[in-house]
Amino acid sequence: MDVDANVPSLPWNEVHGPARGVVYDLIGSQNRELAQSLHDTGWKGQPLKPLGTTSPQFKGAPRKNGVYTTSRDGALWFGSPVPEIAAALIAALATRSELVWGSARLGIRGFAVDVSAPAGDGPVELGTATPVIVKHENRYLLPGDAHYLERLQHNLTHKADVLGLPAPTGLQVLESGPRRRFSVRGAPRIGAQVRVAMEADARFVDGLRSWGLGLDTVQGFGWIR
């Protein structure tokens, strides 16, 4: 979805903070029961929510230390590997001319449904546009930390179970970005963008591309480029 912002910058707590509310508002405008069920209990008896989004991403935004600047050339991505959820998102976006994102209003200049070419079974590399959130015993982990691969693999296996697909194998982190810290509803989220490799079923790769890596994908983390 192409957007422009009515403010020159976003407060840091509004980069990812509003995402969850925006997503549930969009789904709820089309299917209130579905939005409530996802929020309260997850999907089909599993606590995971098969939903992904990004924080607002802006091209050409001026660089300022300590400031998340915006521009008139912004974008947001929303997705789900579940057709029922994806259909509700698409129908909702088709009715909107703007999104309220915290204290900002994002004017919608247009949106398109992105249908990627089908992936093939086997080795695949995936890179993220937003930081990946991974935790172990309530501690946020970064690539290279003990338990990072173990917990990311656990999350991928859980997602595969939700989708009824084989879990990937051979997970590796090929590259990672700097540590990033955001505040979401007054609590920290700490992670880093990554590029990973794995052996995976093509259907699972397609599902991940509209869901994301790691935790808190409904809050804009772990979206795959």
PDB file of C-alpha atoms in Angstrom:
ATOM      1  CA  MET A   1       0.000   0.000   0.000  1.00  0.00           C
ATOM      2  CA  ASP A   2       1.445   3.382  -1.037  1.00  0.00           C
ATOM      3  CA  VAL A   3       1.026   6.136   1.547  1.00  0.00           C
ATOM      4  CA  ASP A   4       2.069   9.663   2.356  1.00  0.00           C
ATOM      5  CA  ALA A   5       2.325  11.076   5.861  1.00  0.00           C
ATOM      6  CA  ASN A   6       0.868  14.339   7.140  1.00  0.00           C
ATOM      7  CA  VAL A   7       3.729  14.769   9.646  1.00  0.00           C
ATOM      8  CA  PRO A   8       7.501  15.090   9.079  1.00  0.00           C
ATOM      9  CA  SER A   9       8.359  12.348  11.570  1.00  0.00           C
ATOM     10  CA  LEU A  10       6.899   9.639  13.794  1.00  0.00           C
ATOM     11  CA  PRO A  11       7.613   9.346  17.525  1.00  0.00           C
ATOM     12  CA  TRP A  12       9.670   6.213  18.105  1.00  0.00           C
ATOM     13  CA  ASN A  13       6.875   4.618  20.126  1.00  0.00           C
ATOM     14  CA  GLU A  14       4.591   5.053  17.100  1.00  0.00           C
ATOM     15  CA  VAL A  15       6.821   3.335  14.556  1.00  0.00           C
ATOM     16  CA  HIS A  16       5.561  -0.139  15.507  1.00  0.00           C
ATOM     17  CA  GLY A  17       3.194   0.705  18.361  1.00  0.00           C
ATOM     18  CA  PRO A  18      -0.012   1.306  16.357  1.00  0.00           C
ATOM     19  CA  ALA A  19       0.419  -1.686  14.011  1.00  0.00           C
ATOM     20  CA  ARG A  20      -1.580  -4.259  15.978  1.00  0.00           C
ATOM     21  CA  GLY A  21      -4.554  -1.927  16.428  1.00  0.00           C
ATOM     22  CA  VAL A  22      -4.521  -0.940  12.761  1.00  0.00           C
ATOM     23  CA  VAL A  23      -4.521  -4.577  11.624  1.00  0.00           C
ATOM     24  CA  TYR A  24      -7.380  -5.619  13.899  1.00  0.00           C
ATOM     25  CA  ASP A  25      -9.376  -2.532  12.952  1.00  0.00           C
ATOM     26  CA  LEU A  26      -9.022  -3.392   9.258  1.00  0.00           C
ATOM     27  CA  ILE A  27     -10.076  -7.013   9.730  1.00  0.00           C
ATOM     28  CA  GLY A  28     -12.847  -6.076  12.172  1.00  0.00           C
ATOM     29  CA  SER A  29     -14.385  -3.620   9.722  1.00  0.00           C
ATOM     30  CA  GLN A  30     -15.139  -6.601   7.474  1.00  0.00           C
ATOM     31  CA  ASN A  31     -15.492  -9.480   9.924  1.00  0.00           C
ATOM     32  CA  ARG A  32     -15.781  -8.528  13.589  1.00  0.00           C
ATOM     33  CA  GLU A  33     -15.990 -12.132  14.795  1.00  0.00           C
ATOM     34  CA  LEU A  34     -12.801 -13.078  12.948  1.00  0.00           C
ATOM     35  CA  ALA A  35     -10.893 -10.094  14.364  1.00  0.00           C
ATOM     36  CA  GLN A  36     -12.078 -10.824  17.905  1.00  0.00           C
ATOM     37  CA  SER A  37     -11.252 -14.517  17.644  1.00  0.00           C
ATOM     38  CA  LEU A  38      -7.752 -13.835  16.306  1.00  0.00           C
ATOM     39  CA  HIS A  39      -7.109 -11.277  19.020  1.00  0.00           C
ATOM     40  CA  ASP A  40      -8.393 -13.426  21.864  1.00  0.00           C
ATOM     41  CA  THR A  41      -7.381 -16.980  20.965  1.00  0.00           C
ATOM     42  CA  GLY A  42      -5.333 -17.042  17.753  1.00  0.00           C
ATOM     43  CA  TRP A  43      -6.040 -19.310  14.816  1.00  0.00           C
ATOM     44  CA  LYS A  44      -7.777 -22.698  15.061  1.00  0.00           C
ATOM     45  CA  GLY A  45      -6.730 -23.463  18.609  1.00  0.00           C
ATOM     46  CA  GLN A  46      -3.179 -22.147  18.211  1.00  0.00           C
ATOM     47  CA  PRO A  47      -2.130 -18.902  19.940  1.00  0.00           C
ATOM     48  CA  LEU A  48      -0.147 -17.721  16.916  1.00  0.00           C
ATOM     49  CA  LYS A  49      -1.833 -15.181  14.671  1.00  0.00           C
ATOM     50  CA  PRO A  50      -1.126 -15.899  10.986  1.00  0.00           C
ATOM     51  CA  LEU A  51      -0.785 -12.210  10.138  1.00  0.00           C
ATOM     52  CA  GLY A  52       2.047  -9.967   9.081  1.00  0.00           C
ATOM     53  CA  THR A  53       2.582  -6.283   8.481  1.00  0.00           C
ATOM     54  CA  THR A  54       5.353  -3.709   8.464  1.00  0.00           C
ATOM     55  CA  SER A  55       5.939  -0.407  10.121  1.00  0.00           C
ATOM     56  CA  PRO A  56       5.569   2.501   7.670  1.00  0.00           C
ATOM     57  CA  GLN A  57       8.580   2.554   5.349  1.00  0.00           C
ATOM     58  CA  PHE A  58       9.546   5.835   3.654  1.00  0.00           C
ATOM     59  CA  LYS A  59      11.770   6.361   0.633  1.00  0.00           C
ATOM     60  CA  GLY A  60      13.749   9.573   0.467  1.00  0.00           C
ATOM     61  CA  ALA A  61      13.094  10.478   4.093  1.00  0.00           C
ATOM     62  CA  PRO A  62      15.778  12.907   5.329  1.00  0.00           C
ATOM     63  CA  ARG A  63      18.283  11.416   7.748  1.00  0.00           C
ATOM     64  CA  LYS A  64      18.187  12.902  11.242  1.00  0.00           C
ATOM     65  CA  ASN A  65      19.850  11.376  14.283  1.00  0.00           C
ATOM     66  CA  GLY A  66      17.301   9.999  16.717  1.00  0.00           C
ATOM     67  CA  VAL A  67      14.314  10.814  14.474  1.00  0.00           C
ATOM     68  CA  TYR A  68      12.114   8.472  12.395  1.00  0.00           C
ATOM     69  CA  THR A  69      11.486  10.813   9.483  1.00  0.00           C
ATOM     70  CA  THR A  70       8.763  10.395   6.882  1.00  0.00           C
ATOM     71  CA  SER A  71       8.245  11.428   3.258  1.00  0.00           C
ATOM     72  CA  ARG A  72       5.479  11.597   0.673  1.00  0.00           C
ATOM     73  CA  ASP A  73       6.753   8.289  -0.734  1.00  0.00           C
ATOM     74  CA  GLY A  74       5.814   5.730   1.899  1.00  0.00           C
ATOM     75  CA  ALA A  75       4.587   2.160   1.897  1.00  0.00           C
ATOM     76  CA  LEU A  76       3.000  -0.401   4.174  1.00  0.00           C
ATOM     77  CA  TRP A  77       2.624  -4.125   3.593  1.00  0.00           C
ATOM     78  CA  PHE A  78      -0.062  -6.336   5.095  1.00  0.00           C
ATOM     79  CA  GLY A  79      -0.432 -10.061   4.606  1.00  0.00           C
ATOM     80  CA  SER A  80      -1.679 -13.427   5.761  1.00  0.00           C
ATOM     81  CA  PRO A  81      -1.177 -16.989   4.530  1.00  0.00           C
ATOM     82  CA  VAL A  82      -4.833 -17.674   5.416  1.00  0.00           C
ATOM     83  CA  PRO A  83      -7.153 -16.715   2.525  1.00  0.00           C
ATOM     84  CA  GLU A  84     -10.021 -15.717   4.834  1.00  0.00           C
ATOM     85  CA  ILE A  85      -7.824 -13.242   6.700  1.00  0.00           C
ATOM     86  CA  ALA A  86      -6.131 -11.937   3.566  1.00  0.00           C
ATOM     87  CA  ALA A  87      -9.528 -11.362   1.927  1.00  0.00           C
ATOM     88  CA  ALA A  88     -10.717  -9.306   4.902  1.00  0.00           C
ATOM     89  CA  LEU A  89      -7.573  -7.150   4.742  1.00  0.00           C
ATOM     90  CA  ILE A  90      -7.956  -6.550   1.006  1.00  0.00           C
ATOM     91  CA  ALA A  91     -11.648  -5.684   1.301  1.00  0.00           C
ATOM     92  CA  ALA A  92     -10.947  -3.269   4.159  1.00  0.00           C
ATOM     93  CA  LEU A  93      -8.116  -1.478   2.378  1.00  0.00           C
ATOM     94  CA  ALA A  94     -10.294  -1.016  -0.704  1.00  0.00           C
ATOM     95  CA  THR A  95     -12.673   1.148   1.369  1.00  0.00           C
ATOM     96  CA  ARG A  96     -10.048   3.423   2.976  1.00  0.00           C
ATOM     97  CA  SER A  97      -8.580   6.714   1.838  1.00  0.00           C
ATOM     98  CA  GLU A  98      -6.292   6.991   4.879  1.00  0.00           C
ATOM     99  CA  LEU A  99      -5.054   5.103   7.911  1.00  0.00           C
ATOM    100  CA  VAL A 100      -4.675   6.605  11.365  1.00  0.00           C
ATOM    101  CA  TRP A 101      -1.242   5.507  12.583  1.00  0.00           C
ATOM    102  CA  GLY A 102      -0.809   6.816  16.118  1.00  0.00           C
ATOM    103  CA  SER A 103      -0.783  10.600  15.883  1.00  0.00           C
ATOM    104  CA  ALA A 104      -0.196  10.516  12.115  1.00  0.00           C
ATOM    105  CA  ARG A 105      -2.590  10.189   9.235  1.00  0.00           C
ATOM    106  CA  LEU A 106      -1.293   8.177   6.313  1.00  0.00           C
ATOM    107  CA  GLY A 107      -3.041   9.043   3.093  1.00  0.00           C
ATOM    108  CA  ILE A 108      -3.508   6.014   0.852  1.00  0.00           C
ATOM    109  CA  ARG A 109      -2.341   6.699  -2.695  1.00  0.00           C
ATOM    110  CA  GLY A 110      -3.116   3.204  -3.909  1.00  0.00           C
ATOM    111  CA  PHE A 111      -2.570  -0.447  -3.153  1.00  0.00           C
ATOM    112  CA  ALA A 112      -1.963  -3.652  -5.039  1.00  0.00           C
ATOM    113  CA  VAL A 113      -2.164  -7.337  -4.217  1.00  0.00           C
ATOM    114  CA  ASP A 114       1.340  -8.767  -4.456  1.00  0.00           C
ATOM    115  CA  VAL A 115       1.294 -12.337  -5.716  1.00  0.00           C
ATOM    116  CA  SER A 116       4.880 -13.561  -5.846  1.00  0.00           C
ATOM    117  CA  ALA A 117       6.051 -16.211  -8.252  1.00  0.00           C
ATOM    118  CA  PRO A 118       5.692 -19.638  -6.619  1.00  0.00           C
ATOM    119  CA  ALA A 119       8.786 -20.751  -4.760  1.00  0.00           C
ATOM    120  CA  GLY A 120      10.403 -24.100  -5.424  1.00  0.00           C
ATOM    121  CA  ASP A 121      11.075 -26.790  -2.852  1.00  0.00           C
ATOM    122  CA  GLY A 122      14.601 -26.865  -1.487  1.00  0.00           C
ATOM    123  CA  PRO A 123      17.148 -24.267  -0.382  1.00  0.00           C
ATOM    124  CA  VAL A 124      15.853 -20.714  -0.039  1.00  0.00           C
ATOM    125  CA  GLU A 125      17.238 -17.424   1.242  1.00  0.00           C
ATOM    126  CA  LEU A 126      14.927 -14.871   2.874  1.00  0.00           C
ATOM    127  CA  GLY A 127      15.753 -11.366   4.085  1.00  0.00           C
ATOM    128  CA  THR A 128      13.620  -9.174   6.306  1.00  0.00           C
ATOM    129  CA  ALA A 129      12.610  -5.526   5.949  1.00  0.00           C
ATOM    130  CA  THR A 130      11.947  -5.096   9.684  1.00  0.00           C
ATOM    131  CA  PRO A 131      13.707  -6.504  12.777  1.00  0.00           C
ATOM    132  CA  VAL A 132      13.048 -10.113  13.771  1.00  0.00           C
ATOM    133  CA  ILE A 133      11.937 -10.648  17.375  1.00  0.00           C
ATOM    134  CA  VAL A 134      13.182 -13.800  19.125  1.00  0.00           C
ATOM    135  CA  LYS A 135      12.997 -14.526  22.866  1.00  0.00           C
ATOM    136  CA  HIS A 136      14.352 -17.120  25.284  1.00  0.00           C
ATOM    137  CA  GLU A 137      13.184 -17.146  28.907  1.00  0.00           C
ATOM    138  CA  ASN A 138      11.787 -13.591  28.524  1.00  0.00           C
ATOM    139  CA  ARG A 139      15.097 -12.277  27.165  1.00  0.00           C
ATOM    140  CA  TYR A 140      15.331 -10.805  23.686  1.00  0.00           C
ATOM    141  CA  LEU A 141      17.956 -12.495  21.528  1.00  0.00           C
ATOM    142  CA  LEU A 142      20.082 -11.208  18.668  1.00  0.00           C
ATOM    143  CA  PRO A 143      21.777 -13.235  15.911  1.00  0.00           C
ATOM    144  CA  GLY A 144      24.856 -14.869  17.375  1.00  0.00           C
ATOM    145  CA  ASP A 145      23.367 -15.196  20.859  1.00  0.00           C
ATOM    146  CA  ALA A 146      23.048 -18.624  22.436  1.00  0.00           C
ATOM    147  CA  HIS A 147      19.643 -20.170  21.673  1.00  0.00           C
ATOM    148  CA  TYR A 148      18.903 -17.753  18.775  1.00  0.00           C
ATOM    149  CA  LEU A 149      18.761 -20.396  16.043  1.00  0.00           C
ATOM    150  CA  GLU A 150      17.011 -22.839  18.361  1.00  0.00           C
ATOM    151  CA  ARG A 151      14.217 -20.372  19.177  1.00  0.00           C
ATOM    152  CA  LEU A 152      13.844 -19.135  15.605  1.00  0.00           C
ATOM    153  CA  GLN A 153      13.600 -22.756  14.429  1.00  0.00           C
ATOM    154  CA  HIS A 154      10.987 -23.398  17.127  1.00  0.00           C
ATOM    155  CA  ASN A 155       8.942 -20.460  15.848  1.00  0.00           C
ATOM    156  CA  LEU A 156       9.204 -21.679  12.245  1.00  0.00           C
ATOM    157  CA  THR A 157       8.159 -25.198  13.263  1.00  0.00           C
ATOM    158  CA  HIS A 158       5.177 -23.795  15.175  1.00  0.00           C
ATOM    159  CA  LYS A 159       4.119 -21.771  12.134  1.00  0.00           C
ATOM    160  CA  ALA A 160       4.442 -24.833   9.909  1.00  0.00           C
ATOM    161  CA  ASP A 161       2.200 -26.763  12.319  1.00  0.00           C
ATOM    162  CA  VAL A 162      -0.424 -23.999  12.190  1.00  0.00           C
ATOM    163  CA  LEU A 163      -0.404 -24.162   8.372  1.00  0.00           C
ATOM    164  CA  GLY A 164      -0.348 -27.965   8.297  1.00  0.00           C
ATOM    165  CA  LEU A 165       2.946 -28.039   6.387  1.00  0.00           C
ATOM    166  CA  PRO A 166       6.364 -29.675   6.889  1.00  0.00           C
ATOM    167  CA  ALA A 167       8.779 -27.723   9.066  1.00  0.00           C
ATOM    168  CA  PRO A 168      11.918 -26.305   7.433  1.00  0.00           C
ATOM    169  CA  THR A 169      15.365 -27.708   8.182  1.00  0.00           C
ATOM    170  CA  GLY A 170      18.961 -26.536   7.999  1.00  0.00           C
ATOM    171  CA  LEU A 171      18.270 -23.026   9.264  1.00  0.00           C
ATOM    172  CA  GLN A 172      21.255 -20.632   9.062  1.00  0.00           C
ATOM    173  CA  VAL A 173      21.682 -16.904   9.636  1.00  0.00           C
ATOM    174  CA  LEU A 174      23.723 -15.595   6.710  1.00  0.00           C
ATOM    175  CA  GLU A 175      23.705 -11.901   7.608  1.00  0.00           C
ATOM    176  CA  SER A 176      22.260  -9.604  10.252  1.00  0.00           C
ATOM    177  CA  GLY A 177      21.758  -5.897  10.746  1.00  0.00           C
ATOM    178  CA  PRO A 178      22.378  -3.744  13.818  1.00  0.00           C
ATOM    179  CA  ARG A 179      20.493  -4.097  17.083  1.00  0.00           C
ATOM    180  CA  ARG A 180      17.255  -2.114  16.989  1.00  0.00           C
ATOM    181  CA  ARG A 181      15.080  -1.238  19.982  1.00  0.00           C
ATOM    182  CA  PHE A 182      11.481  -0.052  19.757  1.00  0.00           C
ATOM    183  CA  SER A 183       8.768   0.596  22.323  1.00  0.00           C
ATOM    184  CA  VAL A 184       5.392  -1.066  21.845  1.00  0.00           C
ATOM    185  CA  ARG A 185       2.644  -0.189  24.328  1.00  0.00           C
ATOM    186  CA  GLY A 186       5.300   0.867  26.837  1.00  0.00           C
ATOM    187  CA  ALA A 187       7.347  -2.341  26.571  1.00  0.00           C
ATOM    188  CA  PRO A 188      10.582  -2.867  24.628  1.00  0.00           C
ATOM    189  CA  ARG A 189      11.019  -4.932  21.491  1.00  0.00           C
ATOM    190  CA  ILE A 190      14.624  -5.695  20.587  1.00  0.00           C
ATOM    191  CA  GLY A 191      15.772  -7.405  17.405  1.00  0.00           C
ATOM    192  CA  ALA A 192      17.678  -7.140  14.139  1.00  0.00           C
ATOM    193  CA  GLN A 193      16.995  -7.580  10.460  1.00  0.00           C
ATOM    194  CA  VAL A 194      18.354 -10.866   9.148  1.00  0.00           C
ATOM    195  CA  ARG A 195      19.002 -12.850   6.011  1.00  0.00           C
ATOM    196  CA  VAL A 196      18.500 -16.564   6.568  1.00  0.00           C
ATOM    197  CA  ALA A 197      18.793 -19.779   4.584  1.00  0.00           C
ATOM    198  CA  MET A 198      16.816 -22.978   5.043  1.00  0.00           C
ATOM    199  CA  GLU A 199      15.494 -26.043   3.270  1.00  0.00           C
ATOM    200  CA  ALA A 200      11.742 -25.626   3.037  1.00  0.00           C
ATOM    201  CA  ASP A 201       8.555 -26.737   1.343  1.00  0.00           C
ATOM    202  CA  ALA A 202       7.561 -24.208  -1.325  1.00  0.00           C
ATOM    203  CA  ARG A 203       4.104 -23.779   0.227  1.00  0.00           C
ATOM    204  CA  PHE A 204       5.666 -22.883   3.563  1.00  0.00           C
ATOM    205  CA  VAL A 205       7.972 -20.321   1.948  1.00  0.00           C
ATOM    206  CA  ASP A 206       4.959 -18.705   0.293  1.00  0.00           C
ATOM    207  CA  GLY A 207       3.198 -18.650   3.666  1.00  0.00           C
ATOM    208  CA  LEU A 208       6.163 -17.021   5.398  1.00  0.00           C
ATOM    209  CA  ARG A 209       6.295 -14.266   2.783  1.00  0.00           C
ATOM    210  CA  SER A 210       2.858 -13.099   3.879  1.00  0.00           C
ATOM    211  CA  TRP A 211       3.416 -13.777   7.591  1.00  0.00           C
ATOM    212  CA  GLY A 212       7.024 -13.095   8.577  1.00  0.00           C
ATOM    213  CA  LEU A 213       9.847 -14.459  10.717  1.00  0.00           C
ATOM    214  CA  GLY A 214       9.904 -14.571  14.492  1.00  0.00           C
ATOM    215  CA  LEU A 215       7.480 -13.153  17.032  1.00  0.00           C
ATOM    216  CA  ASP A 216       5.207 -10.096  16.987  1.00  0.00           C
ATOM    217  CA  THR A 217       4.593 -10.125  13.235  1.00  0.00           C
ATOM    218  CA  VAL A 218       1.214  -8.467  13.849  1.00  0.00           C
ATOM    219  CA  GLN A 219       3.169  -5.552  15.351  1.00  0.00           C
ATOM    220  CA  GLY A 220       5.217  -5.065  12.202  1.00  0.00           C
ATOM    221  CA  PHE A 221       8.276  -7.192  12.940  1.00  0.00           C
ATOM    222  CA  GLY A 222       9.964  -9.840  10.799  1.00  0.00           C
ATOM    223  CA  TRP A 223       8.359  -8.923   7.455  1.00  0.00           C
ATOM    224  CA  ILE A 224      10.141 -10.624   4.544  1.00  0.00           C
ATOM    225  CA  ARG A 225      11.245  -8.432   1.655  1.00  0.00           C
TER     226      ARG A 225
END
